[in-house]
Coordinates of C-alpha atoms in Angstrom, one line a residue:
X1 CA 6.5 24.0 1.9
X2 CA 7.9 22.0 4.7
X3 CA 8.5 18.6 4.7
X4 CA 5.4 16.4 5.0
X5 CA 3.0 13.4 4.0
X6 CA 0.2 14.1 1.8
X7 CA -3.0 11.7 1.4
X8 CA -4.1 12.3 -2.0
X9 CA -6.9 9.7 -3.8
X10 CA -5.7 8.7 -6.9
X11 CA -8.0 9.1 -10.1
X12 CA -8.5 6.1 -12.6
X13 CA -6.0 6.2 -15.1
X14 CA -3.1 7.6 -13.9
X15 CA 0.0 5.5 -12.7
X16 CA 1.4 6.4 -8.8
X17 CA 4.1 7.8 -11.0
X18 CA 2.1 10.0 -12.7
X19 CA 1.1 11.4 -9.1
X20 CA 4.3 12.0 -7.8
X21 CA 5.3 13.8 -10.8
X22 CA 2.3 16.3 -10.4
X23 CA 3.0 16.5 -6.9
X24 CA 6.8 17.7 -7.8
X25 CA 5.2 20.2 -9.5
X26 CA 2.6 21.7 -7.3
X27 CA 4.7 21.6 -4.2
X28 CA 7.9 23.1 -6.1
X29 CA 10.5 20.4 -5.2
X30 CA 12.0 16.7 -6.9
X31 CA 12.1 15.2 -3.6
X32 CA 8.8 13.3 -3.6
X33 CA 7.6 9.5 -3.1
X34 CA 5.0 7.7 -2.6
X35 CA 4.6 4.6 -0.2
X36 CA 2.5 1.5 -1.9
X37 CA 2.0 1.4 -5.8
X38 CA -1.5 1.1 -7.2
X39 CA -2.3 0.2 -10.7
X40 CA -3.5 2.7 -13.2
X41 CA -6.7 0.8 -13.5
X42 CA -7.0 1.3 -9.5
X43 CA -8.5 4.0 -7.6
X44 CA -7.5 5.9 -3.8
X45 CA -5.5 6.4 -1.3
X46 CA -1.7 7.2 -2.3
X47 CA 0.6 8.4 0.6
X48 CA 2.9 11.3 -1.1
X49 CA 6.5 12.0 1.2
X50 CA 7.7 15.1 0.1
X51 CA 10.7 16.8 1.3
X52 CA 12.8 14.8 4.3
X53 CA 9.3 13.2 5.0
X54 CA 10.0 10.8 2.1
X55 CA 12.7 8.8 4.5
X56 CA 9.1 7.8 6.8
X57 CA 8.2 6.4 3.3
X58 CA 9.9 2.7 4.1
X59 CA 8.5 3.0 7.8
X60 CA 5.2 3.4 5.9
X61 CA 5.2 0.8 3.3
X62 CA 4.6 -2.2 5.3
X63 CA 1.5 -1.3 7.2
X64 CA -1.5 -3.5 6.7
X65 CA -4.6 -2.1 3.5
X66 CA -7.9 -2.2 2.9
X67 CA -9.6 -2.3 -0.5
X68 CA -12.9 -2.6 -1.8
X69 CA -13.0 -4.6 -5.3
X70 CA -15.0 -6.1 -8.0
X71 CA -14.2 -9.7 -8.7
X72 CA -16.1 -10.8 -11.9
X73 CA -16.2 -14.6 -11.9
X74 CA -16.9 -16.2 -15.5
X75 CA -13.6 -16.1 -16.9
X76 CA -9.5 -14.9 -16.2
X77 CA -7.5 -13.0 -18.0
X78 CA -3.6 -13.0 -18.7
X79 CA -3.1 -10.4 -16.0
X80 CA -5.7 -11.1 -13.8
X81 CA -7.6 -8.6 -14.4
X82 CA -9.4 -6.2 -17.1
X83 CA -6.4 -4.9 -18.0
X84 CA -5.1 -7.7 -19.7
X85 CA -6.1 -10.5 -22.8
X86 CA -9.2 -13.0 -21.9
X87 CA -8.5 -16.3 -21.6
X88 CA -11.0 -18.6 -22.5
X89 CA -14.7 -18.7 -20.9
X90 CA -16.4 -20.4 -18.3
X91 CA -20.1 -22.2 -19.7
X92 CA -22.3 -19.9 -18.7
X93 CA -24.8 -22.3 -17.4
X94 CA -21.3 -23.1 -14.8
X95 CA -21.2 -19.7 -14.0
X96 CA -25.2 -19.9 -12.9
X97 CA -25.0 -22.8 -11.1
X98 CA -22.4 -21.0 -8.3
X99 CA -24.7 -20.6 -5.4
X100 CA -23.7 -17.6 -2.5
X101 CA -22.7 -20.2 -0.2
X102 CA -19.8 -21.4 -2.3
X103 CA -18.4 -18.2 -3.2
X104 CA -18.3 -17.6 0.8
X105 CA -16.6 -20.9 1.9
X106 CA -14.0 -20.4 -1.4
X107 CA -13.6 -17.1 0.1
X108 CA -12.8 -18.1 4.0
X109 CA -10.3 -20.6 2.3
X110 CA -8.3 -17.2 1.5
X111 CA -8.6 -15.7 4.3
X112 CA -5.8 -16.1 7.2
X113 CA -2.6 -16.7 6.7
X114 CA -2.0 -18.4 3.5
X115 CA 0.4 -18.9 0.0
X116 CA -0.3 -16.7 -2.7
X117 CA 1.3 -16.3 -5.9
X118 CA 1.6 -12.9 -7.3
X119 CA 0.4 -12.1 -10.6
X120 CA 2.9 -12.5 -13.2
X121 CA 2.6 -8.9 -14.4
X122 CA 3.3 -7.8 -10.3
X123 CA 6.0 -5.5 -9.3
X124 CA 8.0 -8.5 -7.6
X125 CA 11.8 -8.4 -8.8
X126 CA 13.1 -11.6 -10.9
X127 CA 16.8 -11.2 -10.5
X128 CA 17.1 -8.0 -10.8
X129 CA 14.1 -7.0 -13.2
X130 CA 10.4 -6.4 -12.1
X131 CA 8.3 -9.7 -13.4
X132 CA 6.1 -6.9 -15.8
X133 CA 8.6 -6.4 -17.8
X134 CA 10.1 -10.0 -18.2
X135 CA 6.4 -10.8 -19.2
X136 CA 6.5 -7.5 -21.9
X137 CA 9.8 -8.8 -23.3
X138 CA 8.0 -12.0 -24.2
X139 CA 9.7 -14.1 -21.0
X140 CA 7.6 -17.1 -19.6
X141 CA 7.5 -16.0 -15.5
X142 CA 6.8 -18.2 -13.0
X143 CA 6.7 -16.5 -9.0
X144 CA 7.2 -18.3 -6.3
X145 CA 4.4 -18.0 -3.4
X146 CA 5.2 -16.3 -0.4
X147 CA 3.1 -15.8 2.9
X148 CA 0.7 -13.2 3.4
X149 CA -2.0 -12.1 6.1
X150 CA -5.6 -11.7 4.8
X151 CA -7.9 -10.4 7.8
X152 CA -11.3 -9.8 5.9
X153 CA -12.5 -11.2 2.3
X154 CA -15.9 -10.4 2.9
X155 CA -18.6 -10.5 0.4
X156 CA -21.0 -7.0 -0.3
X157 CA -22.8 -7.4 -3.0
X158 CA -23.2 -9.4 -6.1
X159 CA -24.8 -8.9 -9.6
X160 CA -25.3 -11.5 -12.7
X161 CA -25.0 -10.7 -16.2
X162 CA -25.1 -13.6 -19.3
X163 CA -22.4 -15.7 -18.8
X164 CA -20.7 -13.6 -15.8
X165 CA -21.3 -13.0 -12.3
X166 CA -20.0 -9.8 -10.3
X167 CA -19.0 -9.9 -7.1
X168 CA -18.5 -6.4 -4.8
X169 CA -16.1 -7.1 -2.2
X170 CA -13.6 -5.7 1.1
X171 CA -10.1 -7.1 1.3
X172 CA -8.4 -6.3 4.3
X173 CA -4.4 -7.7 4.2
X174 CA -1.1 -7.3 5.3
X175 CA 1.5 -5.6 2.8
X176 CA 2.5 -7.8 0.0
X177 CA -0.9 -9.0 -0.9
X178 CA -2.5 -8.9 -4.5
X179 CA -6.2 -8.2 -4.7
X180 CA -5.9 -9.7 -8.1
X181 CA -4.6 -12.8 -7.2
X182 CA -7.3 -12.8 -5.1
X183 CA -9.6 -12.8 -7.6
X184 CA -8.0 -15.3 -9.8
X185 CA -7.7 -17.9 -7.1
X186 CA -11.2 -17.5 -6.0
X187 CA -12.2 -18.2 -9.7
X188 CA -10.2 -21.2 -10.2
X189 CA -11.3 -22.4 -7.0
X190 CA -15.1 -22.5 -7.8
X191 CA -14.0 -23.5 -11.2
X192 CA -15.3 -21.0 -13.7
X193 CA -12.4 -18.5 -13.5
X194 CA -12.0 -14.8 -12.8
X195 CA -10.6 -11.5 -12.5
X196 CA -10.5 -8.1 -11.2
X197 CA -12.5 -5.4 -12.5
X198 CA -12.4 -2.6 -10.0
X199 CA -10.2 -2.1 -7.0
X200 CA -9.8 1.1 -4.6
X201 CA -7.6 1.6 -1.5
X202 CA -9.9 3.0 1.0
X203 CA -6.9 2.7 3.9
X204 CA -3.4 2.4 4.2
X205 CA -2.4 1.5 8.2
X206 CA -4.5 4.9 9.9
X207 CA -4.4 6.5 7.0
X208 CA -8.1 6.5 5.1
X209 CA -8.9 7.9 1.8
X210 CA -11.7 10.1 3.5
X211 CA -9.0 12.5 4.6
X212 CA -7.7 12.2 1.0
X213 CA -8.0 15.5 -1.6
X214 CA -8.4 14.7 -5.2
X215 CA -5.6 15.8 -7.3
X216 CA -8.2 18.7 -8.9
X217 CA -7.2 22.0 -7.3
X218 CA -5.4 19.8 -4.3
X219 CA -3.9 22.2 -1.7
X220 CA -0.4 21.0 -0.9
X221 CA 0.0 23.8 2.3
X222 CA -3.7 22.8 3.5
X223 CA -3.2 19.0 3.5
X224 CA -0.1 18.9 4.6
X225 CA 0.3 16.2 7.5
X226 CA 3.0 17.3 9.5
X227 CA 6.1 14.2 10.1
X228 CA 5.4 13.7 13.8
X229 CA 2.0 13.4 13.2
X230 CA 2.5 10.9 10.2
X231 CA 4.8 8.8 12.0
X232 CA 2.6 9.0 15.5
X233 CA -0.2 7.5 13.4
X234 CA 2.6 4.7 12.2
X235 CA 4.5 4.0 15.0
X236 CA 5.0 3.7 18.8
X237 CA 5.9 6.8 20.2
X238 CA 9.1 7.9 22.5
X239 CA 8.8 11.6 23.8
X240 CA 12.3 13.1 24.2
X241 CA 13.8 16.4 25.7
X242 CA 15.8 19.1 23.9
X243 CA 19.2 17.3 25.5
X244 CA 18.2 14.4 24.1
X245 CA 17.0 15.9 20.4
X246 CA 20.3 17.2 20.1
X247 CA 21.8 13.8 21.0
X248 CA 20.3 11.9 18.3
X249 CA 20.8 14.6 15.6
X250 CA 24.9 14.3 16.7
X251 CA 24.3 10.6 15.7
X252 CA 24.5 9.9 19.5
X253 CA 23.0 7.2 21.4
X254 CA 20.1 8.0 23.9
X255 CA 19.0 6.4 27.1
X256 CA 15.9 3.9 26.4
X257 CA 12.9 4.3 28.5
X258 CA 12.0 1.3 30.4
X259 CA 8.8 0.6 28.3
X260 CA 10.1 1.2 25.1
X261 CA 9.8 -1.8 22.3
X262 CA 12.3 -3.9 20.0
X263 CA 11.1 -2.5 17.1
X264 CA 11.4 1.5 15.6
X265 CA 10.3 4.0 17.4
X266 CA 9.5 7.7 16.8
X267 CA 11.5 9.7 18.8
X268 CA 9.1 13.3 19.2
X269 CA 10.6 16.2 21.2
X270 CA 9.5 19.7 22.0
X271 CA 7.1 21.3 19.9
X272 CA 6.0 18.1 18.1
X273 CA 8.9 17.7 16.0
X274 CA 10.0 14.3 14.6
X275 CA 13.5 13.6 15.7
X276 CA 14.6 10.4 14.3
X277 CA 13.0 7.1 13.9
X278 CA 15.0 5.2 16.2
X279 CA 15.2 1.3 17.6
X280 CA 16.7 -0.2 21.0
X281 CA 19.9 -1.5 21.2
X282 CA 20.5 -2.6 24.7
X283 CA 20.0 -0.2 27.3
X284 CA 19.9 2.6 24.6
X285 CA 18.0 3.9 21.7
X286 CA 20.0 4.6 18.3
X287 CA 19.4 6.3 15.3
X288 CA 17.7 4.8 12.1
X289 CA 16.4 7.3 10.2
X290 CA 16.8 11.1 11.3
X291 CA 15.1 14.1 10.5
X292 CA 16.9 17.5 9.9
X293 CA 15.9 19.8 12.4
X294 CA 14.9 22.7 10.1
X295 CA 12.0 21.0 8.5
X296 CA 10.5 18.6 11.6
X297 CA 7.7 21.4 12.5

């Protein structure tokens, strides 16, 4: 197939690896990636490069997601969430007595700009090794806090059980952010701990998981989203000419329209072909990532 992004919604069960490596298959080449990890335990929206499309993969990463979760307050567990070991229990009488209004002002508290510590089994490199598998080689790992943007913690639903209390909710947050930290912090701050149960992407920048295709029977040809229209949904847009196409595949410099940005643009000429993802420097536009020719359409 040409090159091109595919939205596929990721079963239970299956790592993001695991989806790549069936996505190799069905669309007949190695040259596949994925932007965002999710956790086997997590469910939706993957965003599969495949092909030359995989260099709009780091252009892709950092746009802001949405998830909708289950946070069950009552206790934590060593990976913050139902994946891991329980650690011990709140009274359930404690666990009774947190009233609706709490869990909403402990939830504004995370919401906005704010410190969060990622879970120690997270992705985030210590010194060269991911902090999952200093934790499965037995080492003690301790993350530093950095900053991250949460524009919606807001409560859906909630349900009680004996000694638990379950709460359905929608995260909205820049890149970066862990749900399940989320979770944990919201149960230490009302005091009777917690942990993730459930979590789906349901959006990754434009991208939603109702354009998604499971990976039963999923059409590679059909869902095929073509580069310039991937990387229109991404970023701002610069429509060029076929003089200044050729420019930028010869690694030239282009002239920059007057209203063009600081940050990367897509450079789209004739026929709705992605170009080269390109950024200002002065005057001029120069290349950052470009696009063979043969597989932009």
């Amino acid at each position: 197939m040409n090159s091109g992004i595919l939205l596929v919604d990721k079963p239970q069960g299956m790592t993001s690896h695991d989806v790549v490596a069936r996505i190799r298959r069905l669309a007949g080449t190695r040259k596949v990636g994925h932007a965002g990890t999710l956790d086997p335990m997590a469910t939706g929206l993957l965003v599969i490069g495949v092909d030359s499309a995989t260099r709009l993969l780091h252009h892709l990463v950092g746009l802001d997601k949405e998830y909708l979760a289950t946070v069950r307050l009552g206790w934590g567990t060593t990976t913050d969430d139902a994946e891991g070991e329980a650690l011990a229990a709140a009274p359930a009488d404690a666990v009774a007595a947190v009233t609706g209004e709490a869990i909403t002002a402990r939830m504004a508290e995370q919401t906005g700009v704010i410190e969060q510590v990622p879970s120690a089994v997270s992705a985030v490199k210590v010194d060269g090794k991911r902090a999952y598998q200093r934790v499965r080689d037995g080492e003690q790992v301790e993350l530093k806090a950095r900053t991250v943007t949460v524009t919606a913690f807001e409560l859906l639903d909630t349900r009680a059980g004996d000694g638990w209390l379950d709460l359905d909710v929608r995260v909205a947050c820049s890149s970066g952010t862990y749900v399940r930290a989320l979770a944990r912090d919201l149960g230490a701050a009302l005091g009777v701990g917690g942990h993730l149960t459930a979590l789906r992407r349901t959006r990754i920048g434009r991208f939603d998981v109702a354009e998604a295709g499971g990976l039963e029977g999923f059409d590679v040809a059909a869902r095929r989203v073509a580069p310039a229209e991937a990387a229109r949904r991404a970023l701002p847009v610069v429509v060029i000419d076929d003089d200044a196409a050729r420019d930028l595949r010869h690694g030239k410099r282009i002239d920059a329209p007057a209203d063009a940005g600081d940050g990367p643009l897509a450079a789209i000429g004739p026929g709705d072909v992605l170009v080269a993802i390109v950024e200002r420097r002065g005057p001029q536009l120069k290349v950052v990532t470009g696009f063979p020719a043969e597989e932009g359409a």
